Every structure is written in structure tokens, then in C-alpha cells.
């Protein structure tokens, strides 16, 4: 029964089908278009080379050394820091690098030494860097207040959160903290994550630019330094975080 039904469908299709245009052999010989294929291959190879060159240029613009950082920022380079994290806190050697930075800030800044310092990242998280620096300044015998002006700075004794402060609120907080503290360190995150740096930096004696080694690109450093300067702040120096490879 199924075979009979299939034969009936095929017979019905044969009765209704018609030839629209009869098939004819081609008048010219068809062969591969070698010239077009070669041109297409050349274009593809050129695009591939351009992509490789672009990747190389992007990789080459990354900040890898203190000399790279000085050229990009136009600021004095104050050294390399261990990069603390929640899973890997800085060890004794890393703590020494922060104590050295604390001492260098006493020499590099205006005299007397800056009492308010804003830490800004150029594509680098600065919260734990600011905490480690504040601890190092405390090791020098100073009373330090840490302000978490960014969104992710950890809190603790002597640390205050103010992620959305207006310029006037920031000014009042700094003045209030300096009554009891010898120094105020402000963690201001990165400009692409928060505008806190542009609020706090003009109120500070100095601004420290933090750059992540082998990751931050030179244009990001330039953009950060220019934004800090346009806000009316004083960019004091720059540092690298992360070990060299």
C-alpha cells in the first residue's frame, strides 16, 4: 500500500511539472580563475600581516620598565612594588619596597613632606597598594588615615570609606582627619572605574600614579597623567607594581 501511494505521488508530480528553460551546454570552456584566486590570497595575507603588526604594536606599548614609565608619564620613577593580593599578602621583601617608597616620598615631595597623598591607578587596581603604603608610612612612626575613595578598598582601623564624596565633602574630611593624623593617604582607584581621583587629587599635596608592569599601556599612562593635571592636581611621581619576568 505504501509503495502504491508513493507511485501515485510521483505520477502526480510528473503530470504537474513543466520545463521552464531547457538545459544547454556552455559556449565557452570553464576553468579556474587563477588570477582572481591569487589576488584574493594576496589580500588575505596582507590582512594577516597587518593584524600581526597591530598586535605587536599593542604589546610593545606596554610598560615593562622604569624607563618606559618615565618616558610615558614624564614623572620621576620611584621604584617597583610587590603587588599585594588577598590570597598572597606581601612578604618581608615586599614590605621593604613599600617602606622605601614611603621614605622616597619624603624626599621627592614638596618641603615639608606631603601630608595628603592620592594614589591613582593607570589601568591598575590601587586599593591594596594604598593600604600597604599607608602601613609603611605608619612603620616610619607617623599616624596615617586611609580614605577609600574608590569602590574596593578594604577597611580597618584608621580607614574611612567615601566613594561618592563631593569636592566640598572631601575637603572637610581631609581637614578633619589631619587634626589627629600626620598624613592622609587616599585610594582613588582608576579613572575608568571612578572619578574619585579628579575629586580628591586637587585637594592633596601630591598624587602618585600606579602602573601595573607588563599590562598597563603607555597611552593609558599618558591619559591618566593628563587628566590629573587638568584637574589642577600635582602629579608627584609614578611607581610600578608587579614583579619583572
PDB file of N, CA and C in Angstrom, residues 156-239:
ATOM      1  N   UNK A 156      39.459  49.061  57.815  1.00  0.00           N
ATOM      2  CA  UNK A 156      40.034  48.603  59.066  1.00  0.00           C
ATOM      3  C   UNK A 156      40.226  49.812  59.959  1.00  0.00           C
ATOM      4  N   UNK A 157      40.937  49.650  61.063  1.00  0.00           N
ATOM      5  CA  UNK A 157      41.175  50.793  61.953  1.00  0.00           C
ATOM      6  C   UNK A 157      41.892  51.924  61.223  1.00  0.00           C
ATOM      7  N   UNK A 158      41.417  53.133  61.419  1.00  0.00           N
ATOM      8  CA  UNK A 158      42.028  54.288  60.785  1.00  0.00           C
ATOM      9  C   UNK A 158      41.737  54.400  59.303  1.00  0.00           C
ATOM     10  N   UNK A 159      40.716  53.690  58.822  1.00  0.00           N
ATOM     11  CA  UNK A 159      40.370  53.715  57.407  1.00  0.00           C
ATOM     12  C   UNK A 159      38.914  54.134  57.253  1.00  0.00           C
ATOM     13  N   UNK A 160      38.674  54.971  56.248  1.00  0.00           N
ATOM     14  CA  UNK A 160      37.360  55.583  56.093  1.00  0.00           C
ATOM     15  C   UNK A 160      36.924  55.450  54.643  1.00  0.00           C
ATOM     16  N   UNK A 161      35.649  55.129  54.440  1.00  0.00           N
ATOM     17  CA  UNK A 161      35.126  54.962  53.095  1.00  0.00           C
ATOM     18  C   UNK A 161      34.379  56.228  52.674  1.00  0.00           C
ATOM     19  N   UNK A 162      34.671  56.705  51.472  1.00  0.00           N
ATOM     20  CA  UNK A 162      33.993  57.889  50.934  1.00  0.00           C
ATOM     21  C   UNK A 162      33.973  57.811  49.408  1.00  0.00           C
ATOM     22  N   UNK A 163      33.245  56.822  48.831  1.00  0.00           N
ATOM     23  CA  UNK A 163      33.326  56.592  47.383  1.00  0.00           C
ATOM     24  C   UNK A 163      32.638  57.642  46.530  1.00  0.00           C
ATOM     25  N   UNK A 164      31.675  58.373  47.075  1.00  0.00           N
ATOM     26  CA  UNK A 164      30.910  59.323  46.260  1.00  0.00           C
ATOM     27  C   UNK A 164      30.969  60.736  46.824  1.00  0.00           C
ATOM     28  N   UNK A 165      32.072  61.075  47.436  1.00  0.00           N
ATOM     29  CA  UNK A 165      32.184  62.383  48.076  1.00  0.00           C
ATOM     30  C   UNK A 165      32.249  63.499  47.037  1.00  0.00           C
ATOM     31  N   UNK A 166      31.601  64.598  47.352  1.00  0.00           N
ATOM     32  CA  UNK A 166      31.731  65.799  46.525  1.00  0.00           C
ATOM     33  C   UNK A 166      33.037  66.501  46.894  1.00  0.00           C
ATOM     34  N   UNK A 167      33.512  67.437  46.071  1.00  0.00           N
ATOM     35  CA  UNK A 167      34.742  68.149  46.429  1.00  0.00           C
ATOM     36  C   UNK A 167      34.674  68.795  47.808  1.00  0.00           C
ATOM     37  N   UNK A 168      33.544  69.384  48.164  1.00  0.00           N
ATOM     38  CA  UNK A 168      33.430  70.025  49.469  1.00  0.00           C
ATOM     39  C   UNK A 168      33.447  68.992  50.591  1.00  0.00           C
ATOM     40  N   UNK A 169      32.746  67.868  50.403  1.00  0.00           N
ATOM     41  CA  UNK A 169      32.764  66.806  51.412  1.00  0.00           C
ATOM     42  C   UNK A 169      34.174  66.235  51.572  1.00  0.00           C
ATOM     43  N   UNK A 170      34.877  66.076  50.460  1.00  0.00           N
ATOM     44  CA  UNK A 170      36.243  65.563  50.519  1.00  0.00           C
ATOM     45  C   UNK A 170      37.152  66.534  51.267  1.00  0.00           C
ATOM     46  N   UNK A 171      36.990  67.822  51.007  1.00  0.00           N
ATOM     47  CA  UNK A 171      37.814  68.825  51.687  1.00  0.00           C
ATOM     48  C   UNK A 171      37.578  68.801  53.199  1.00  0.00           C
ATOM     49  N   UNK A 172      36.320  68.725  53.598  1.00  0.00           N
ATOM     50  CA  UNK A 172      36.016  68.695  55.031  1.00  0.00           C
ATOM     51  C   UNK A 172      36.590  67.444  55.688  1.00  0.00           C
ATOM     52  N   UNK A 173      36.510  66.295  54.983  1.00  0.00           N
ATOM     53  CA  UNK A 173      37.037  65.059  55.555  1.00  0.00           C
ATOM     54  C   UNK A 173      38.547  65.140  55.735  1.00  0.00           C
ATOM     55  N   UNK A 174      39.256  65.654  54.745  1.00  0.00           N
ATOM     56  CA  UNK A 174      40.713  65.773  54.848  1.00  0.00           C
ATOM     57  C   UNK A 174      41.087  66.678  56.019  1.00  0.00           C
ATOM     58  N   UNK A 175      40.440  67.821  56.108  1.00  0.00           N
ATOM     59  CA  UNK A 175      40.747  68.751  57.205  1.00  0.00           C
ATOM     60  C   UNK A 175      40.467  68.122  58.563  1.00  0.00           C
ATOM     61  N   UNK A 176      39.384  67.357  58.649  1.00  0.00           N
ATOM     62  CA  UNK A 176      39.037  66.717  59.919  1.00  0.00           C
ATOM     63  C   UNK A 176      40.053  65.634  60.287  1.00  0.00           C
ATOM     64  N   UNK A 177      40.467  64.844  59.301  1.00  0.00           N
ATOM     65  CA  UNK A 177      41.405  63.761  59.583  1.00  0.00           C
ATOM     66  C   UNK A 177      42.785  64.286  59.964  1.00  0.00           C
ATOM     67  N   UNK A 178      43.183  65.406  59.374  1.00  0.00           N
ATOM     68  CA  UNK A 178      44.518  65.952  59.655  1.00  0.00           C
ATOM     69  C   UNK A 178      44.627  66.555  61.053  1.00  0.00           C
ATOM     70  N   UNK A 179      43.511  66.684  61.737  1.00  0.00           N
ATOM     71  CA  UNK A 179      43.570  67.166  63.123  1.00  0.00           C
ATOM     72  C   UNK A 179      44.301  66.149  63.987  1.00  0.00           C
ATOM     73  N   UNK A 180      44.045  64.855  63.761  1.00  0.00           N
ATOM     74  CA  UNK A 180      44.645  63.805  64.585  1.00  0.00           C
ATOM     75  C   UNK A 180      45.714  62.999  63.850  1.00  0.00           C
ATOM     76  N   UNK A 181      45.711  63.017  62.519  1.00  0.00           N
ATOM     77  CA  UNK A 181      46.655  62.198  61.753  1.00  0.00           C
ATOM     78  C   UNK A 181      47.808  63.047  61.235  1.00  0.00           C
ATOM     79  N   UNK A 182      48.967  62.408  61.099  1.00  0.00           N
ATOM     80  CA  UNK A 182      50.112  63.086  60.499  1.00  0.00           C
ATOM     81  C   UNK A 182      50.016  63.111  58.978  1.00  0.00           C
ATOM     82  N   UNK A 183      49.354  62.112  58.425  1.00  0.00           N
ATOM     83  CA  UNK A 183      49.246  62.023  56.970  1.00  0.00           C
ATOM     84  C   UNK A 183      47.938  61.344  56.597  1.00  0.00           C
ATOM     85  N   UNK A 184      47.423  61.685  55.418  1.00  0.00           N
ATOM     86  CA  UNK A 184      46.222  61.059  54.862  1.00  0.00           C
ATOM     87  C   UNK A 184      46.579  60.475  53.504  1.00  0.00           C
ATOM     88  N   UNK A 185      46.313  59.186  53.353  1.00  0.00           N
ATOM     89  CA  UNK A 185      46.516  58.505  52.077  1.00  0.00           C
ATOM     90  C   UNK A 185      45.143  58.172  51.507  1.00  0.00           C
ATOM     91  N   UNK A 186      44.899  58.577  50.264  1.00  0.00           N
ATOM     92  CA  UNK A 186      43.597  58.373  49.624  1.00  0.00           C
ATOM     93  C   UNK A 186      43.756  57.374  48.496  1.00  0.00           C
ATOM     94  N   UNK A 187      42.982  56.297  48.547  1.00  0.00           N
ATOM     95  CA  UNK A 187      42.947  55.316  47.461  1.00  0.00           C
ATOM     96  C   UNK A 187      41.840  55.715  46.501  1.00  0.00           C
ATOM     97  N   UNK A 188      42.221  56.112  45.272  1.00  0.00           N
ATOM     98  CA  UNK A 188      41.239  56.704  44.348  1.00  0.00           C
ATOM     99  C   UNK A 188      40.930  55.829  43.144  1.00  0.00           C
ATOM    100  N   UNK A 189      41.355  54.565  43.130  1.00  0.00           N
ATOM    101  CA  UNK A 189      41.009  53.642  42.050  1.00  0.00           C
ATOM    102  C   UNK A 189      41.558  54.132  40.710  1.00  0.00           C
ATOM    103  N   UNK A 190      40.954  53.679  39.615  1.00  0.00           N
ATOM    104  CA  UNK A 190      41.364  54.094  38.267  1.00  0.00           C
ATOM    105  C   UNK A 190      40.308  55.012  37.679  1.00  0.00           C
ATOM    106  N   UNK A 191      40.701  55.834  36.718  1.00  0.00           N
ATOM    107  CA  UNK A 191      39.774  56.818  36.157  1.00  0.00           C
ATOM    108  C   UNK A 191      38.634  56.166  35.386  1.00  0.00           C
ATOM    109  N   UNK A 192      38.862  54.970  34.811  1.00  0.00           N
ATOM    110  CA  UNK A 192      37.795  54.328  34.058  1.00  0.00           C
ATOM    111  C   UNK A 192      36.774  53.660  34.976  1.00  0.00           C
ATOM    112  N   UNK A 193      37.106  53.496  36.253  1.00  0.00           N
ATOM    113  CA  UNK A 193      36.181  52.881  37.197  1.00  0.00           C
ATOM    114  C   UNK A 193      35.513  53.905  38.102  1.00  0.00           C
ATOM    115  N   UNK A 194      36.172  55.027  38.330  1.00  0.00           N
ATOM    116  CA  UNK A 194      35.648  56.016  39.260  1.00  0.00           C
ATOM    117  C   UNK A 194      36.263  57.383  38.957  1.00  0.00           C
ATOM    118  N   UNK A 195      35.494  58.423  39.197  1.00  0.00           N
ATOM    119  CA  UNK A 195      36.009  59.789  39.027  1.00  0.00           C
ATOM    120  C   UNK A 195      36.568  60.342  40.335  1.00  0.00           C
ATOM    121  N   UNK A 196      36.760  59.458  41.316  1.00  0.00           N
ATOM    122  CA  UNK A 196      37.213  59.904  42.642  1.00  0.00           C
ATOM    123  C   UNK A 196      38.539  60.631  42.564  1.00  0.00           C
ATOM    124  N   UNK A 197      39.432  60.179  41.679  1.00  0.00           N
ATOM    125  CA  UNK A 197      40.748  60.815  41.591  1.00  0.00           C
ATOM    126  C   UNK A 197      40.630  62.291  41.244  1.00  0.00           C
ATOM    127  N   UNK A 198      39.674  62.638  40.379  1.00  0.00           N
ATOM    128  CA  UNK A 198      39.519  64.028  39.959  1.00  0.00           C
ATOM    129  C   UNK A 198      38.894  64.881  41.055  1.00  0.00           C
ATOM    130  N   UNK A 199      38.275  64.242  42.048  1.00  0.00           N
ATOM    131  CA  UNK A 199      37.707  64.959  43.190  1.00  0.00           C
ATOM    132  C   UNK A 199      38.770  65.168  44.268  1.00  0.00           C
ATOM    133  N   UNK A 200      39.527  64.106  44.561  1.00  0.00           N
ATOM    134  CA  UNK A 200      40.449  64.151  45.692  1.00  0.00           C
ATOM    135  C   UNK A 200      41.823  64.701  45.336  1.00  0.00           C
ATOM    136  N   UNK A 201      42.311  64.430  44.123  1.00  0.00           N
ATOM    137  CA  UNK A 201      43.677  64.837  43.770  1.00  0.00           C
ATOM    138  C   UNK A 201      43.916  66.344  43.911  1.00  0.00           C
ATOM    139  N   UNK A 202      42.983  67.215  43.484  1.00  0.00           N
ATOM    140  CA  UNK A 202      43.241  68.661  43.655  1.00  0.00           C
ATOM    141  C   UNK A 202      43.367  69.098  45.105  1.00  0.00           C
ATOM    142  N   UNK A 203      42.860  68.295  46.050  1.00  0.00           N
ATOM    143  CA  UNK A 203      42.926  68.653  47.468  1.00  0.00           C
ATOM    144  C   UNK A 203      44.219  68.187  48.123  1.00  0.00           C
ATOM    145  N   UNK A 204      44.953  67.309  47.443  1.00  0.00           N
ATOM    146  CA  UNK A 204      46.114  66.680  48.050  1.00  0.00           C
ATOM    147  C   UNK A 204      47.392  67.460  47.763  1.00  0.00           C
ATOM    148  N   UNK A 205      48.393  67.195  48.580  1.00  0.00           N
ATOM    149  CA  UNK A 205      49.713  67.782  48.337  1.00  0.00           C
ATOM    150  C   UNK A 205      50.384  67.141  47.136  1.00  0.00           C
ATOM    151  N   UNK A 206      50.080  65.870  46.875  1.00  0.00           N
ATOM    152  CA  UNK A 206      50.721  65.161  45.776  1.00  0.00           C
ATOM    153  C   UNK A 206      49.863  63.975  45.353  1.00  0.00           C
ATOM    154  N   UNK A 207      50.084  63.534  44.112  1.00  0.00           N
ATOM    155  CA  UNK A 207      49.379  62.376  43.561  1.00  0.00           C
ATOM    156  C   UNK A 207      50.405  61.372  43.060  1.00  0.00           C
ATOM    157  N   UNK A 208      50.211  60.109  43.421  1.00  0.00           N
ATOM    158  CA  UNK A 208      51.097  59.037  42.992  1.00  0.00           C
ATOM    159  C   UNK A 208      50.378  58.198  41.943  1.00  0.00           C
ATOM    160  N   UNK A 209      51.006  58.008  40.781  1.00  0.00           N
ATOM    161  CA  UNK A 209      50.425  57.214  39.701  1.00  0.00           C
ATOM    162  C   UNK A 209      50.963  55.793  39.796  1.00  0.00           C
ATOM    163  N   UNK A 210      50.068  54.818  39.858  1.00  0.00           N
ATOM    164  CA  UNK A 210      50.445  53.410  39.974  1.00  0.00           C
ATOM    165  C   UNK A 210      50.198  52.716  38.648  1.00  0.00           C
ATOM    166  N   UNK A 211      51.200  52.000  38.163  1.00  0.00           N
ATOM    167  CA  UNK A 211      51.142  51.336  36.862  1.00  0.00           C
ATOM    168  C   UNK A 211      51.482  49.864  37.040  1.00  0.00           C
ATOM    169  N   UNK A 212      50.721  49.002  36.413  1.00  0.00           N
ATOM    170  CA  UNK A 212      50.982  47.568  36.515  1.00  0.00           C
ATOM    171  C   UNK A 212      51.952  47.129  35.425  1.00  0.00           C
ATOM    172  N   UNK A 213      53.041  46.530  35.844  1.00  0.00           N
ATOM    173  CA  UNK A 213      54.072  46.091  34.912  1.00  0.00           C
ATOM    174  C   UNK A 213      53.525  45.039  33.931  1.00  0.00           C
ATOM    175  N   UNK A 214      53.924  45.171  32.662  1.00  0.00           N
ATOM    176  CA  UNK A 214      53.593  44.221  31.594  1.00  0.00           C
ATOM    177  C   UNK A 214      52.103  44.193  31.238  1.00  0.00           C
ATOM    178  N   UNK A 215      51.329  45.078  31.817  1.00  0.00           N
ATOM    179  CA  UNK A 215      49.897  45.105  31.496  1.00  0.00           C
ATOM    180  C   UNK A 215      49.439  46.487  31.060  1.00  0.00           C
ATOM    181  N   UNK A 216      49.768  47.507  31.849  1.00  0.00           N
ATOM    182  CA  UNK A 216      49.330  48.867  31.517  1.00  0.00           C
ATOM    183  C   UNK A 216      50.034  49.348  30.260  1.00  0.00           C
ATOM    184  N   UNK A 217      49.263  49.984  29.362  1.00  0.00           N
ATOM    185  CA  UNK A 217      49.837  50.509  28.124  1.00  0.00           C
ATOM    186  C   UNK A 217      50.179  51.988  28.281  1.00  0.00           C
ATOM    187  N   UNK A 218      51.161  52.398  27.503  1.00  0.00           N
ATOM    188  CA  UNK A 218      51.637  53.782  27.583  1.00  0.00           C
ATOM    189  C   UNK A 218      50.510  54.798  27.376  1.00  0.00           C
ATOM    190  N   UNK A 219      49.591  54.619  26.406  1.00  0.00           N
ATOM    191  CA  UNK A 219      48.510  55.605  26.245  1.00  0.00           C
ATOM    192  C   UNK A 219      47.647  55.758  27.493  1.00  0.00           C
ATOM    193  N   UNK A 220      47.468  54.665  28.254  1.00  0.00           N
ATOM    194  CA  UNK A 220      46.686  54.761  29.496  1.00  0.00           C
ATOM    195  C   UNK A 220      47.419  55.607  30.532  1.00  0.00           C
ATOM    196  N   UNK A 221      48.744  55.479  30.564  1.00  0.00           N
ATOM    197  CA  UNK A 221      49.536  56.298  31.487  1.00  0.00           C
ATOM    198  C   UNK A 221      49.432  57.771  31.110  1.00  0.00           C
ATOM    199  N   UNK A 222      49.600  58.053  29.825  1.00  0.00           N
ATOM    200  CA  UNK A 222      49.514  59.448  29.349  1.00  0.00           C
ATOM    201  C   UNK A 222      48.155  60.040  29.677  1.00  0.00           C
ATOM    202  N   UNK A 223      47.101  59.276  29.425  1.00  0.00           N
ATOM    203  CA  UNK A 223      45.739  59.757  29.669  1.00  0.00           C
ATOM    204  C   UNK A 223      45.522  60.051  31.146  1.00  0.00           C
ATOM    205  N   UNK A 224      46.027  59.190  32.013  1.00  0.00           N
ATOM    206  CA  UNK A 224      45.857  59.390  33.456  1.00  0.00           C
ATOM    207  C   UNK A 224      46.605  60.621  33.942  1.00  0.00           C
ATOM    208  N   UNK A 225      47.850  60.763  33.517  1.00  0.00           N
ATOM    209  CA  UNK A 225      48.649  61.923  33.946  1.00  0.00           C
ATOM    210  C   UNK A 225      48.009  63.218  33.453  1.00  0.00           C
ATOM    211  N   UNK A 226      47.532  63.231  32.209  1.00  0.00           N
ATOM    212  CA  UNK A 226      46.893  64.438  31.678  1.00  0.00           C
ATOM    213  C   UNK A 226      45.619  64.780  32.442  1.00  0.00           C
ATOM    214  N   UNK A 227      44.813  63.761  32.764  1.00  0.00           N
ATOM    215  CA  UNK A 227      43.566  64.013  33.498  1.00  0.00           C
ATOM    216  C   UNK A 227      43.856  64.564  34.884  1.00  0.00           C
ATOM    217  N   UNK A 228      44.868  64.017  35.552  1.00  0.00           N
ATOM    218  CA  UNK A 228      45.225  64.520  36.885  1.00  0.00           C
ATOM    219  C   UNK A 228      45.687  65.970  36.791  1.00  0.00           C
ATOM    220  N   UNK A 229      46.499  66.284  35.780  1.00  0.00           N
ATOM    221  CA  UNK A 229      46.975  67.658  35.625  1.00  0.00           C
ATOM    222  C   UNK A 229      45.860  68.631  35.309  1.00  0.00           C
ATOM    223  N   UNK A 230      44.919  68.206  34.445  1.00  0.00           N
ATOM    224  CA  UNK A 230      43.804  69.080  34.093  1.00  0.00           C
ATOM    225  C   UNK A 230      42.881  69.342  35.274  1.00  0.00           C
ATOM    226  N   UNK A 231      42.881  68.447  36.266  1.00  0.00           N
ATOM    227  CA  UNK A 231      42.035  68.656  37.453  1.00  0.00           C
ATOM    228  C   UNK A 231      42.627  69.693  38.392  1.00  0.00           C
ATOM    229  N   UNK A 232      43.863  70.116  38.104  1.00  0.00           N
ATOM    230  CA  UNK A 232      44.513  71.084  38.975  1.00  0.00           C
ATOM    231  C   UNK A 232      45.388  70.446  40.030  1.00  0.00           C
ATOM    232  N   UNK A 233      45.597  69.132  39.935  1.00  0.00           N
ATOM    233  CA  UNK A 233      46.390  68.419  40.933  1.00  0.00           C
ATOM    234  C   UNK A 233      47.860  68.391  40.522  1.00  0.00           C
ATOM    235  N   UNK A 234      48.697  68.010  41.479  1.00  0.00           N
ATOM    236  CA  UNK A 234      50.127  67.875  41.248  1.00  0.00           C
ATOM    237  C   UNK A 234      50.488  66.398  41.212  1.00  0.00           C
ATOM    238  N   UNK A 235      50.858  65.900  40.034  1.00  0.00           N
ATOM    239  CA  UNK A 235      51.329  64.516  39.916  1.00  0.00           C
ATOM    240  C   UNK A 235      52.790  64.484  40.350  1.00  0.00           C
ATOM    241  N   UNK A 236      53.061  63.768  41.426  1.00  0.00           N
ATOM    242  CA  UNK A 236      54.391  63.790  42.035  1.00  0.00           C
ATOM    243  C   UNK A 236      55.344  62.809  41.369  1.00  0.00           C
ATOM    244  N   UNK A 237      54.918  61.568  41.254  1.00  0.00           N
ATOM    245  CA  UNK A 237      55.810  60.524  40.753  1.00  0.00           C
ATOM    246  C   UNK A 237      54.968  59.322  40.339  1.00  0.00           C
ATOM    247  N   UNK A 238      55.655  58.287  39.823  1.00  0.00           N
ATOM    248  CA  UNK A 238      54.980  57.083  39.379  1.00  0.00           C
ATOM    249  C   UNK A 238      55.752  55.861  39.868  1.00  0.00           C
ATOM    250  N   UNK A 239      55.021  54.758  40.075  1.00  0.00           N
ATOM    251  CA  UNK A 239      55.638  53.518  40.513  1.00  0.00           C
ATOM    252  C   UNK A 239      55.051  52.359  39.706  1.00  0.00           C
TER     253      UNK A 239
END
